[in-house]
Amino acid sequence: MKIDVLVAEIGSTTTVVNAFHNLDSSNPIFLGQGQGVTSVEEGDVTIGLREAMEDLKKMLGIHELEYGRFLATSSAAGGLRMTVHGLVHDMTVKASREAALGAGAIIRQVTSGRLKPSDLRKIGEIRPNIIMIAGGLDHGERDTALYNAQKIAELGLDVPVIYAGNTDNAEDIREIFSGYKGKLYLTENVYPKVDVLNVEPARKIIQEVFEEHIIHAKGMDKVHDLVRGRILPTPGAVMESAKVLKEVLGDLMIIDVGGATTDVHSVTRGCEEINRILISPEPEAKRTVEGDLGVYVNRRNLVERIGAEKLKNELDLSEIDIENLPPIPKNQLEREIIRRLTAEAVSASVLRHAGSVRNLYGESSGRKSVAEGKDLTEVKYIIGTGGALTRIEEMDRILMDIHLESRGQRLYPKKEAKVLLDHDYLLASLGVLSLEYKEAAVMLMLKSLHFDEREGAIDVPMH
């Protein structure tokens, strides 16, 4: 049998390969998944990729993998390093950050106003994969973005530059970068009007840049030889799934607990009452990445948050048990450690993602309530994905208890929000698949989530 599509997800600790068939039919099939250990440190990620493909062949009971397409997502070796340079921190800089994070980038530097010599030195030290320049409402302030563009061009880097600022600057930006070694991308303004975010066009450009220019890890060039289609950053692929599922299920959030990071994606406009008192606008689709909250690479940070002695007493552990924790747990004790670390990662990441209401007091106006950050109160579904949440039993309880963490006036999901798990661990792969097989991807998402269609009519979005 010739499989329609293979999709590899090359993560920081594990690599999986998923096989899909009958994608052009009304009954798409997920055939199975192979798994391997990501082999960044061996200098070639294809070692782990081929291990996952061998595992898939054993699972399917076949000797050769014949397939039509091979797509991939990757978050190996820390993701997409990016610097963002705007005009006003709470306006264009914030909008640029939202576009970058939603596409799967890791923000290494953010500046507002004119770039200082120290800012320019730091850009050189970071060696970013992408530089984004923004600033100025459309038909508004022009000079800051032009000044920053000139200074960045003078650095002589061979780095893709995205301009997403005042559209009146387009011709001048092209002229400034006319002799630049890297490629220039011009897209729509991320902050075209006051209180208006326009991040989707920039997100799409960032993903295109990733595919054209970025090799995440040692050996990723060899992955391009295998892949017959798109390679997306894994967080960007999960965001694609989140946006597609929003069309079907309504407001939702996806929590992706990985070995190196914990990412939270939410797709919701929030409630009107909160929107009226927001200090600054929030995008409908928002992602936060917590680079210190991975359950394997960054487990020490989670252990410190819990308290090493407390964790040892809770689970009757030794220091050796924590130190020797493998990327894929093999026994019950290791699964218990991962479960506890995952609970801490979920708690901390949702706290950082969610907004809150606070009260301001003035002598003449009295008390005034204002909201900051993302309003999650309208979220209907909390979805868990990633190896930690989907490969160990009873992890849905962690997500069910999220509302209990909402203290004070934090804008958390309500207790009525329902929990779904990505049982087949497919959301990243189905995100990249949805770009070409949207109907099939949605049906496979709902199957993986064990979604009960009796809860309501399901309209699968068409191309």
CSV table of C-alpha atoms in Angstrom, one decimal:
chain,number,residue,atom,x,y,z
A,1,MET,CA,0.0,0.0,0.0
A,2,LYS,CA,1.2,3.5,-0.9
A,3,ILE,CA,0.5,5.9,2.0
A,4,ASP,CA,-0.8,9.3,1.0
A,5,VAL,CA,1.2,11.5,3.3
A,6,LEU,CA,3.8,11.1,6.1
A,7,VAL,CA,4.2,14.0,8.5
A,8,ALA,CA,7.3,14.2,10.8
A,9,GLU,CA,7.3,16.3,13.9
A,10,ILE,CA,10.9,16.8,15.0
A,11,GLY,CA,10.8,18.1,18.5
A,12,SER,CA,13.5,19.0,21.0
A,13,THR,CA,13.5,15.6,22.7
A,14,THR,CA,11.4,13.2,20.6
A,15,THR,CA,10.7,12.8,16.8
A,16,VAL,CA,7.5,11.2,15.6
A,17,VAL,CA,6.3,10.3,12.1
A,18,ASN,CA,2.6,10.0,11.4
A,19,ALA,CA,1.1,8.2,8.5
A,20,PHE,CA,-2.2,9.4,6.9
A,21,HIS,CA,-4.3,7.8,4.1
A,22,ASN,CA,-7.5,8.4,2.1
A,23,LEU,CA,-7.1,12.2,2.6
A,24,ASP,CA,-9.2,13.0,-0.5
A,25,SER,CA,-12.1,11.0,0.8
A,26,SER,CA,-14.9,11.5,3.4
A,27,ASN,CA,-13.1,8.9,5.6
A,28,PRO,CA,-9.5,10.0,6.1
A,29,ILE,CA,-7.4,7.5,8.1
A,30,PHE,CA,-4.6,7.9,10.6
A,31,LEU,CA,-2.7,4.7,10.0
A,32,GLY,CA,-0.2,5.0,12.9
A,33,GLN,CA,2.8,6.7,14.5
A,34,GLY,CA,6.5,5.9,14.8
A,35,GLN,CA,8.7,7.4,17.5
A,36,GLY,CA,12.4,8.1,18.0
A,37,VAL,CA,14.7,10.2,20.1
A,38,THR,CA,15.6,13.5,18.5
A,39,SER,CA,19.3,13.3,17.6
A,40,VAL,CA,20.4,16.9,17.6
A,41,GLU,CA,23.5,16.2,19.7
A,42,GLU,CA,24.6,13.5,17.3
A,43,GLY,CA,24.9,16.3,14.7
A,44,ASP,CA,22.2,14.9,12.4
A,45,VAL,CA,18.5,15.0,13.2
A,46,THR,CA,17.8,12.5,10.5
A,47,ILE,CA,19.1,9.7,12.8
A,48,GLY,CA,16.1,10.2,15.1
A,49,LEU,CA,13.9,10.7,12.1
A,50,ARG,CA,14.9,7.4,10.5
A,51,GLU,CA,14.5,5.7,13.9
A,52,ALA,CA,10.9,7.0,14.0
A,53,MET,CA,10.3,5.7,10.4
A,54,GLU,CA,11.7,2.3,11.4
A,55,ASP,CA,9.4,2.2,14.4
A,56,LEU,CA,6.4,3.2,12.1
A,57,LYS,CA,7.2,0.3,9.8
A,58,LYS,CA,7.2,-2.2,12.7
A,59,MET,CA,3.9,-0.8,13.9
A,60,LEU,CA,2.4,-1.1,10.5
A,61,GLY,CA,4.0,-4.5,9.9
A,62,ILE,CA,5.6,-3.5,6.6
A,63,HIS,CA,9.2,-3.7,5.3
A,64,GLU,CA,9.1,-0.5,3.1
A,65,LEU,CA,7.4,2.8,3.4
A,66,GLU,CA,5.9,4.0,0.2
A,67,TYR,CA,4.3,7.4,0.3
A,68,GLY,CA,3.1,10.2,-1.9
A,69,ARG,CA,4.1,13.3,0.2
A,70,PHE,CA,6.4,13.9,3.2
A,71,LEU,CA,5.7,17.0,5.2
A,72,ALA,CA,7.4,18.1,8.5
A,73,THR,CA,7.3,20.4,11.5
A,74,SER,CA,10.4,21.2,13.6
A,75,SER,CA,11.2,22.8,16.9
A,76,ALA,CA,14.6,21.2,17.4
A,77,ALA,CA,17.5,23.3,18.6
A,78,GLY,CA,15.5,26.1,20.1
A,79,GLY,CA,13.3,27.4,17.3
A,80,LEU,CA,13.4,30.5,15.2
A,81,ARG,CA,15.5,33.3,16.7
A,82,MET,CA,14.0,36.6,16.0
A,83,THR,CA,14.5,40.3,16.9
A,84,VAL,CA,11.6,42.8,16.7
A,85,HIS,CA,12.0,46.6,16.4
A,86,GLY,CA,9.1,49.0,16.6
A,87,LEU,CA,8.0,52.5,17.6
A,88,VAL,CA,5.9,52.3,20.7
A,89,HIS,CA,6.3,49.3,23.0
A,90,ASP,CA,2.5,48.9,23.8
A,91,MET,CA,1.5,49.4,20.2
A,92,THR,CA,3.6,48.3,17.2
A,93,VAL,CA,6.2,46.4,19.2
A,94,LYS,CA,3.4,44.4,20.9
A,95,ALA,CA,1.7,43.7,17.6
A,96,SER,CA,5.0,42.5,16.0
A,97,ARG,CA,5.7,40.2,19.0
A,98,GLU,CA,2.2,38.6,18.6
A,99,ALA,CA,2.9,38.0,14.9
A,100,ALA,CA,6.3,36.4,15.7
A,101,LEU,CA,5.2,34.2,18.5
A,102,GLY,CA,2.1,33.1,16.7
A,103,ALA,CA,4.2,31.9,13.8
A,104,GLY,CA,6.5,29.9,16.1
A,105,ALA,CA,9.4,32.3,16.6
A,106,ILE,CA,11.5,32.7,19.8
A,107,ILE,CA,11.8,36.5,20.5
A,108,ARG,CA,15.4,37.2,21.5
A,109,GLN,CA,15.3,41.0,21.5
A,110,VAL,CA,12.6,43.7,21.5
A,111,THR,CA,13.3,47.4,21.0
A,112,SER,CA,11.1,50.5,20.8
A,113,GLY,CA,12.0,53.8,19.3
A,114,ARG,CA,15.3,54.5,17.6
A,115,LEU,CA,17.9,51.7,17.8
A,116,LYS,CA,20.8,52.6,20.1
A,117,PRO,CA,24.4,51.4,19.5
A,118,SER,CA,24.0,48.9,22.3
A,119,ASP,CA,20.9,47.5,20.5
A,120,LEU,CA,22.8,47.1,17.3
A,121,ARG,CA,25.6,45.3,19.0
A,122,LYS,CA,23.1,42.9,20.6
A,123,ILE,CA,21.6,42.1,17.2
A,124,GLY,CA,25.0,41.0,16.1
A,125,GLU,CA,25.5,38.9,19.2
A,126,ILE,CA,22.1,37.2,18.8
A,127,ARG,CA,22.7,36.3,15.2
A,128,PRO,CA,18.9,36.2,14.5
A,129,ASN,CA,17.3,34.1,11.9
A,130,ILE,CA,14.8,36.9,11.1
A,131,ILE,CA,14.6,40.6,11.8
A,132,MET,CA,11.3,42.4,11.9
A,133,ILE,CA,10.9,46.1,11.6
A,134,ALA,CA,7.6,47.8,12.3
A,135,GLY,CA,6.5,51.2,13.5
A,136,GLY,CA,4.0,54.0,12.8
A,137,LEU,CA,0.3,53.8,12.1
A,138,ASP,CA,-0.5,53.8,8.4
A,139,HIS,CA,-0.1,57.4,7.1
A,140,GLY,CA,1.4,58.4,10.5
A,141,GLU,CA,4.9,58.6,11.9
A,142,ARG,CA,7.6,57.5,9.4
A,143,ASP,CA,11.0,58.5,10.5
A,144,THR,CA,11.7,55.9,13.3
A,145,ALA,CA,11.1,52.9,11.1
A,146,LEU,CA,13.3,54.4,8.3
A,147,TYR,CA,16.1,55.2,10.7
A,148,ASN,CA,16.0,51.6,12.2
A,149,ALA,CA,15.9,50.1,8.7
A,150,GLN,CA,19.0,52.1,7.7
A,151,LYS,CA,20.9,51.1,10.8
A,152,ILE,CA,20.0,47.4,10.3
A,153,ALA,CA,21.0,47.5,6.6
A,154,GLU,CA,24.4,48.9,7.6
A,155,LEU,CA,25.1,45.9,9.8
A,156,GLY,CA,25.8,43.9,6.7
A,157,LEU,CA,24.1,40.8,7.9
A,158,ASP,CA,22.7,38.1,5.6
A,159,VAL,CA,19.4,37.7,7.5
A,160,PRO,CA,15.9,37.9,6.1
A,161,VAL,CA,14.2,41.2,7.1
A,162,ILE,CA,10.4,41.7,7.3
A,163,TYR,CA,9.0,45.2,7.2
A,164,ALA,CA,5.5,45.4,8.7
A,165,GLY,CA,5.2,49.1,9.6
A,166,ASN,CA,3.6,52.3,8.1
A,167,THR,CA,2.8,51.4,4.5
A,168,ASP,CA,3.8,54.9,3.3
A,169,ASN,CA,7.5,53.8,3.9
A,170,ALA,CA,7.4,50.9,1.4
A,171,GLU,CA,9.3,52.6,-1.4
A,172,ASP,CA,11.9,54.0,0.9
A,173,ILE,CA,12.4,50.6,2.6
A,174,ARG,CA,13.0,49.0,-0.8
A,175,GLU,CA,15.6,51.6,-1.6
A,176,ILE,CA,17.4,51.2,1.8
A,177,PHE,CA,17.7,47.5,1.4
A,178,SER,CA,18.5,47.5,-2.4
A,179,GLY,CA,22.0,46.4,-1.8
A,180,TYR,CA,21.3,44.2,1.2
A,181,LYS,CA,22.7,40.6,1.2
A,182,GLY,CA,19.6,39.1,2.8
A,183,LYS,CA,16.1,39.0,1.4
A,184,LEU,CA,13.5,41.7,2.1
A,185,TYR,CA,9.8,41.0,2.7
A,186,LEU,CA,7.2,43.7,2.8
A,187,THR,CA,3.8,43.0,4.3
A,188,GLU,CA,0.8,44.8,5.8
A,189,ASN,CA,1.2,47.0,8.9
A,190,VAL,CA,0.8,45.0,12.1
A,191,TYR,CA,-0.7,48.0,13.8
A,192,PRO,CA,-2.4,50.0,11.0
A,193,LYS,CA,-4.8,52.0,13.2
A,194,VAL,CA,-5.2,52.8,16.9
A,195,ASP,CA,-6.3,49.8,18.8
A,196,VAL,CA,-6.3,47.6,15.7
A,197,LEU,CA,-3.9,44.5,15.5
A,198,ASN,CA,-3.3,43.0,12.1
A,199,VAL,CA,-0.9,40.1,12.8
A,200,GLU,CA,-2.0,37.4,10.4
A,201,PRO,CA,-0.2,38.7,7.2
A,202,ALA,CA,3.1,39.0,9.1
A,203,ARG,CA,2.6,35.5,10.6
A,204,LYS,CA,2.3,34.0,7.2
A,205,ILE,CA,5.5,35.8,6.0
A,206,ILE,CA,7.4,34.5,9.0
A,207,GLN,CA,6.4,30.9,8.2
A,208,GLU,CA,7.4,31.4,4.6
A,209,VAL,CA,10.8,32.8,5.7
A,210,PHE,CA,11.2,29.7,8.0
A,211,GLU,CA,10.7,27.4,5.0
A,212,GLU,CA,13.0,29.3,2.7
A,213,HIS,CA,15.9,30.3,4.9
A,214,ILE,CA,15.9,28.4,8.3
A,215,ILE,CA,17.7,25.2,9.2
A,216,HIS,CA,16.9,24.7,12.9
A,217,ALA,CA,19.4,22.1,13.8
A,218,LYS,CA,22.3,20.1,12.7
A,219,GLY,CA,21.2,17.8,9.9
A,220,MET,CA,18.0,19.8,9.0
A,221,ASP,CA,19.5,20.3,5.5
A,222,LYS,CA,19.2,16.5,5.1
A,223,VAL,CA,15.5,16.6,6.2
A,224,HIS,CA,14.9,18.8,3.1
A,225,ASP,CA,16.1,16.0,1.0
A,226,LEU,CA,13.5,13.7,2.4
A,227,VAL,CA,10.6,16.1,2.7
A,228,ARG,CA,8.4,16.6,-0.4
A,229,GLY,CA,6.4,19.5,0.8
A,230,ARG,CA,6.3,22.1,3.6
A,231,ILE,CA,8.3,22.3,6.8
A,232,LEU,CA,6.7,24.5,9.4
A,233,PRO,CA,7.9,25.5,12.9
A,234,THR,CA,6.0,23.2,15.2
A,235,PRO,CA,4.4,26.0,17.3
A,236,GLY,CA,3.2,27.6,14.1
A,237,ALA,CA,1.6,24.3,13.0
A,238,VAL,CA,-0.2,23.9,16.3
A,239,MET,CA,-1.5,27.5,15.9
A,240,GLU,CA,-2.9,26.5,12.5
A,241,SER,CA,-4.8,23.6,14.2
A,242,ALA,CA,-6.0,26.0,16.9
A,243,LYS,CA,-7.4,28.4,14.3
A,244,VAL,CA,-9.1,25.6,12.2
A,245,LEU,CA,-10.6,24.1,15.3
A,246,LYS,CA,-12.0,27.5,16.4
A,247,GLU,CA,-14.1,27.5,13.2
A,248,VAL,CA,-15.6,24.2,14.2
A,249,LEU,CA,-15.7,24.2,18.1
A,250,GLY,CA,-15.8,27.8,19.0
A,251,ASP,CA,-13.4,29.6,21.4
A,252,LEU,CA,-10.6,27.4,22.7
A,253,MET,CA,-7.1,27.1,24.0
A,254,ILE,CA,-4.4,24.5,23.4
A,255,ILE,CA,-1.7,23.8,25.9
A,256,ASP,CA,1.3,22.0,24.4
A,257,VAL,CA,3.7,20.7,27.1
A,258,GLY,CA,7.0,19.7,25.5
A,259,GLY,CA,10.5,18.7,26.5
A,260,ALA,CA,12.0,22.1,26.2
A,261,THR,CA,9.1,24.6,26.3
A,262,THR,CA,5.4,24.8,27.2
A,263,ASP,CA,3.3,26.8,24.6
A,264,VAL,CA,-0.2,28.1,25.2
A,265,HIS,CA,-2.3,29.0,22.2
A,266,SER,CA,-5.7,30.7,22.6
A,267,VAL,CA,-8.2,31.6,19.9
A,268,THR,CA,-10.9,33.8,21.4
A,269,ARG,CA,-12.0,37.4,21.3
A,270,GLY,CA,-13.0,37.3,25.0
A,271,CYS,CA,-16.2,38.9,26.3
A,272,GLU,CA,-17.4,42.4,25.4
A,273,GLU,CA,-17.4,43.6,29.0
A,274,ILE,CA,-13.6,42.9,29.3
A,275,ASN,CA,-12.9,44.2,25.8
A,276,ARG,CA,-14.4,47.6,26.8
A,277,ILE,CA,-11.9,48.0,29.6
A,278,LEU,CA,-8.8,46.6,28.0
A,279,ILE,CA,-5.8,48.9,28.2
A,280,SER,CA,-4.5,47.7,24.9
A,281,PRO,CA,-5.9,45.3,22.3
A,282,GLU,CA,-5.2,41.6,22.2
A,283,PRO,CA,-5.1,39.4,19.0
A,284,GLU,CA,-7.9,36.8,18.6
A,285,ALA,CA,-5.2,34.1,18.1
A,286,LYS,CA,-2.5,34.5,20.7
A,287,ARG,CA,0.5,32.3,21.6
A,288,THR,CA,2.9,32.4,24.5
A,289,VAL,CA,6.0,30.3,24.7
A,290,GLU,CA,7.6,29.5,28.0
A,291,GLY,CA,11.2,28.6,27.3
A,292,ASP,CA,11.9,27.7,30.9
A,293,LEU,CA,9.1,25.2,31.4
A,294,GLY,CA,10.1,22.1,29.5
A,295,VAL,CA,9.6,18.7,31.3
A,296,TYR,CA,12.9,17.3,30.1
A,297,VAL,CA,15.5,19.9,28.9
A,298,ASN,CA,14.3,22.4,31.5
A,299,ARG,CA,13.1,20.1,34.2
A,300,ARG,CA,15.4,21.7,36.7
A,301,ASN,CA,13.5,25.0,36.5
A,302,LEU,CA,10.2,23.1,37.2
A,303,VAL,CA,11.8,21.2,40.1
A,304,GLU,CA,12.9,24.5,41.6
A,305,ARG,CA,9.5,26.0,41.2
A,306,ILE,CA,7.9,23.1,43.0
A,307,GLY,CA,10.8,22.8,45.5
A,308,ALA,CA,13.2,19.9,45.2
A,309,GLU,CA,12.6,18.6,48.8
A,310,LYS,CA,8.9,18.9,48.4
A,311,LEU,CA,8.9,17.0,45.1
A,312,LYS,CA,11.2,14.2,46.6
A,313,ASN,CA,8.8,13.8,49.6
A,314,GLU,CA,5.7,13.8,47.5
A,315,LEU,CA,6.9,11.1,45.2
A,316,ASP,CA,9.5,9.4,47.4
A,317,LEU,CA,12.3,10.3,45.0
A,318,SER,CA,16.1,10.5,45.1
A,319,GLU,CA,18.2,13.1,43.4
A,320,ILE,CA,19.4,10.4,41.0
A,321,ASP,CA,15.7,9.8,39.9
A,322,ILE,CA,15.4,13.4,38.8
A,323,GLU,CA,18.9,13.6,37.3
A,324,ASN,CA,18.5,10.5,35.2
A,325,LEU,CA,15.0,11.1,34.0
A,326,PRO,CA,14.9,10.0,30.3
A,327,PRO,CA,13.2,11.9,27.5
A,328,ILE,CA,10.6,9.1,27.2
A,329,PRO,CA,9.6,7.7,30.6
A,330,LYS,CA,9.9,3.9,30.9
A,331,ASN,CA,8.4,3.0,34.3
A,332,GLN,CA,5.7,4.2,36.7
A,333,LEU,CA,8.0,6.3,38.8
A,334,GLU,CA,9.3,8.2,35.8
A,335,ARG,CA,5.7,8.7,34.6
A,336,GLU,CA,4.8,10.1,38.1
A,337,ILE,CA,7.7,12.6,37.9
A,338,ILE,CA,6.6,13.7,34.4
A,339,ARG,CA,3.0,14.1,35.6
A,340,ARG,CA,4.0,16.3,38.5
A,341,LEU,CA,6.4,18.4,36.4
A,342,THR,CA,3.6,18.7,33.7
A,343,ALA,CA,1.1,20.0,36.3
A,344,GLU,CA,3.6,22.7,37.3
A,345,ALA,CA,4.3,23.6,33.7
A,346,VAL,CA,0.6,24.0,32.9
A,347,SER,CA,-0.1,26.1,36.0
A,348,ALA,CA,2.8,28.5,35.3
A,349,SER,CA,2.2,28.8,31.6
A,350,VAL,CA,-1.5,29.5,31.9
A,351,LEU,CA,-0.8,32.1,34.6
A,352,ARG,CA,1.6,33.9,32.2
A,353,HIS,CA,-0.8,33.6,29.2
A,354,ALA,CA,-4.0,34.8,30.9
A,355,GLY,CA,-4.9,38.4,31.5
A,356,SER,CA,-6.3,40.0,34.6
A,357,VAL,CA,-8.5,42.9,35.9
A,358,ARG,CA,-7.1,45.4,38.3
A,359,ASN,CA,-8.5,48.5,40.0
A,360,LEU,CA,-7.1,52.0,39.6
A,361,TYR,CA,-8.0,54.7,42.1
A,362,GLY,CA,-8.2,58.5,41.4
A,363,GLU,CA,-9.0,61.4,43.7
A,364,SER,CA,-11.7,62.7,41.3
A,365,SER,CA,-12.8,59.6,39.5
A,366,GLY,CA,-12.8,57.1,42.3
A,367,ARG,CA,-12.3,53.4,41.5
A,368,LYS,CA,-11.9,52.4,37.9
A,369,SER,CA,-11.4,48.8,36.6
A,370,VAL,CA,-9.1,48.1,33.7
A,371,ALA,CA,-8.1,44.8,32.0
A,372,GLU,CA,-4.7,43.7,30.8
A,373,GLY,CA,-3.7,40.7,28.7
A,374,LYS,CA,-5.7,37.9,27.2
A,375,ASP,CA,-9.3,37.2,28.3
A,376,LEU,CA,-9.9,33.5,28.4
A,377,THR,CA,-13.3,33.6,30.1
A,378,GLU,CA,-15.2,32.7,26.9
A,379,VAL,CA,-13.1,29.6,26.2
A,380,LYS,CA,-15.3,26.5,25.7
A,381,TYR,CA,-12.6,23.9,25.2
A,382,ILE,CA,-9.2,23.4,26.8
A,383,ILE,CA,-7.2,21.1,24.6
A,384,GLY,CA,-4.0,19.3,25.7
A,385,THR,CA,-1.3,18.1,23.3
A,386,GLY,CA,2.4,17.3,23.4
A,387,GLY,CA,4.1,14.1,24.6
A,388,ALA,CA,3.7,14.9,28.3
A,389,LEU,CA,-0.1,15.4,28.2
A,390,THR,CA,-1.0,12.7,25.7
A,391,ARG,CA,1.3,9.8,26.5
A,392,ILE,CA,0.7,9.4,30.2
A,393,GLU,CA,-2.6,8.3,31.7
A,394,GLU,CA,-5.1,10.6,33.5
A,395,MET,CA,-3.4,13.8,32.4
A,396,ASP,CA,-6.8,15.4,31.6
A,397,ARG,CA,-7.3,16.0,35.4
A,398,ILE,CA,-4.5,18.6,35.3
A,399,LEU,CA,-6.4,20.6,32.6
A,400,MET,CA,-9.8,20.1,34.4
A,401,ASP,CA,-8.3,21.9,37.5
A,402,ILE,CA,-7.1,25.0,35.6
A,403,HIS,CA,-10.1,27.1,36.8
A,404,LEU,CA,-9.2,26.3,40.4
A,405,GLU,CA,-5.9,28.3,39.9
A,406,SER,CA,-7.8,31.5,39.0
A,407,ARG,CA,-7.3,33.7,42.0
A,408,GLY,CA,-8.4,37.3,42.4
A,409,GLN,CA,-9.5,38.8,39.1
A,410,ARG,CA,-7.5,36.7,36.6
A,411,LEU,CA,-9.2,36.1,33.3
A,412,TYR,CA,-9.1,32.2,33.3
A,413,PRO,CA,-11.5,29.8,31.6
A,414,LYS,CA,-14.6,29.1,33.6
A,415,LYS,CA,-15.2,25.7,35.3
A,416,GLU,CA,-17.7,24.9,32.5
A,417,ALA,CA,-15.0,24.7,29.9
A,418,LYS,CA,-14.6,21.2,28.7
A,419,VAL,CA,-11.3,19.3,28.4
A,420,LEU,CA,-10.2,17.4,25.3
A,421,LEU,CA,-6.9,15.5,24.9
A,422,ASP,CA,-5.1,15.0,21.6
A,423,HIS,CA,-5.1,11.3,22.2
A,424,ASP,CA,-3.2,10.4,19.0
A,425,TYR,CA,-0.7,13.3,19.5
A,426,LEU,CA,-1.4,14.7,16.0
A,427,LEU,CA,-2.3,18.5,16.3
A,428,ALA,CA,1.1,19.7,15.1
A,429,SER,CA,1.1,17.3,12.1
A,430,LEU,CA,-2.5,18.0,11.3
A,431,GLY,CA,-1.8,21.8,11.4
A,432,VAL,CA,0.7,21.5,8.5
A,433,LEU,CA,-1.6,19.0,6.8
A,434,SER,CA,-4.6,21.4,7.1
A,435,LEU,CA,-2.8,23.8,4.7
A,436,GLU,CA,-3.4,21.4,1.9
A,437,TYR,CA,-6.1,18.9,3.2
A,438,LYS,CA,-8.2,21.1,5.4
A,439,GLU,CA,-11.4,18.9,5.5
A,440,ALA,CA,-9.5,15.7,6.2
A,441,ALA,CA,-7.3,17.4,8.8
A,442,VAL,CA,-10.4,18.7,10.7
A,443,MET,CA,-12.0,15.2,10.7
A,444,LEU,CA,-8.8,13.7,12.0
A,445,MET,CA,-8.4,16.4,14.7
A,446,LEU,CA,-11.9,15.6,16.0
A,447,LYS,CA,-11.2,11.9,16.0
A,448,SER,CA,-7.9,12.4,17.9
A,449,LEU,CA,-9.8,14.6,20.4
A,450,HIS,CA,-12.5,11.9,20.8
A,451,PHE,CA,-15.0,14.7,20.3
A,452,ASP,CA,-18.6,13.7,20.8
A,453,GLU,CA,-20.5,15.1,17.8
A,454,ARG,CA,-23.7,14.7,19.7
A,455,GLU,CA,-22.7,17.9,21.6
A,456,GLY,CA,-23.6,19.9,18.5
A,457,ALA,CA,-23.7,20.1,14.7
A,458,ILE,CA,-20.2,20.1,13.2
A,459,ASP,CA,-19.6,22.0,10.1
A,460,VAL,CA,-16.3,21.1,8.6
A,461,PRO,CA,-14.7,24.1,6.9
A,462,MET,CA,-14.2,23.7,3.2
A,463,HIS,CA,-11.2,24.9,1.1
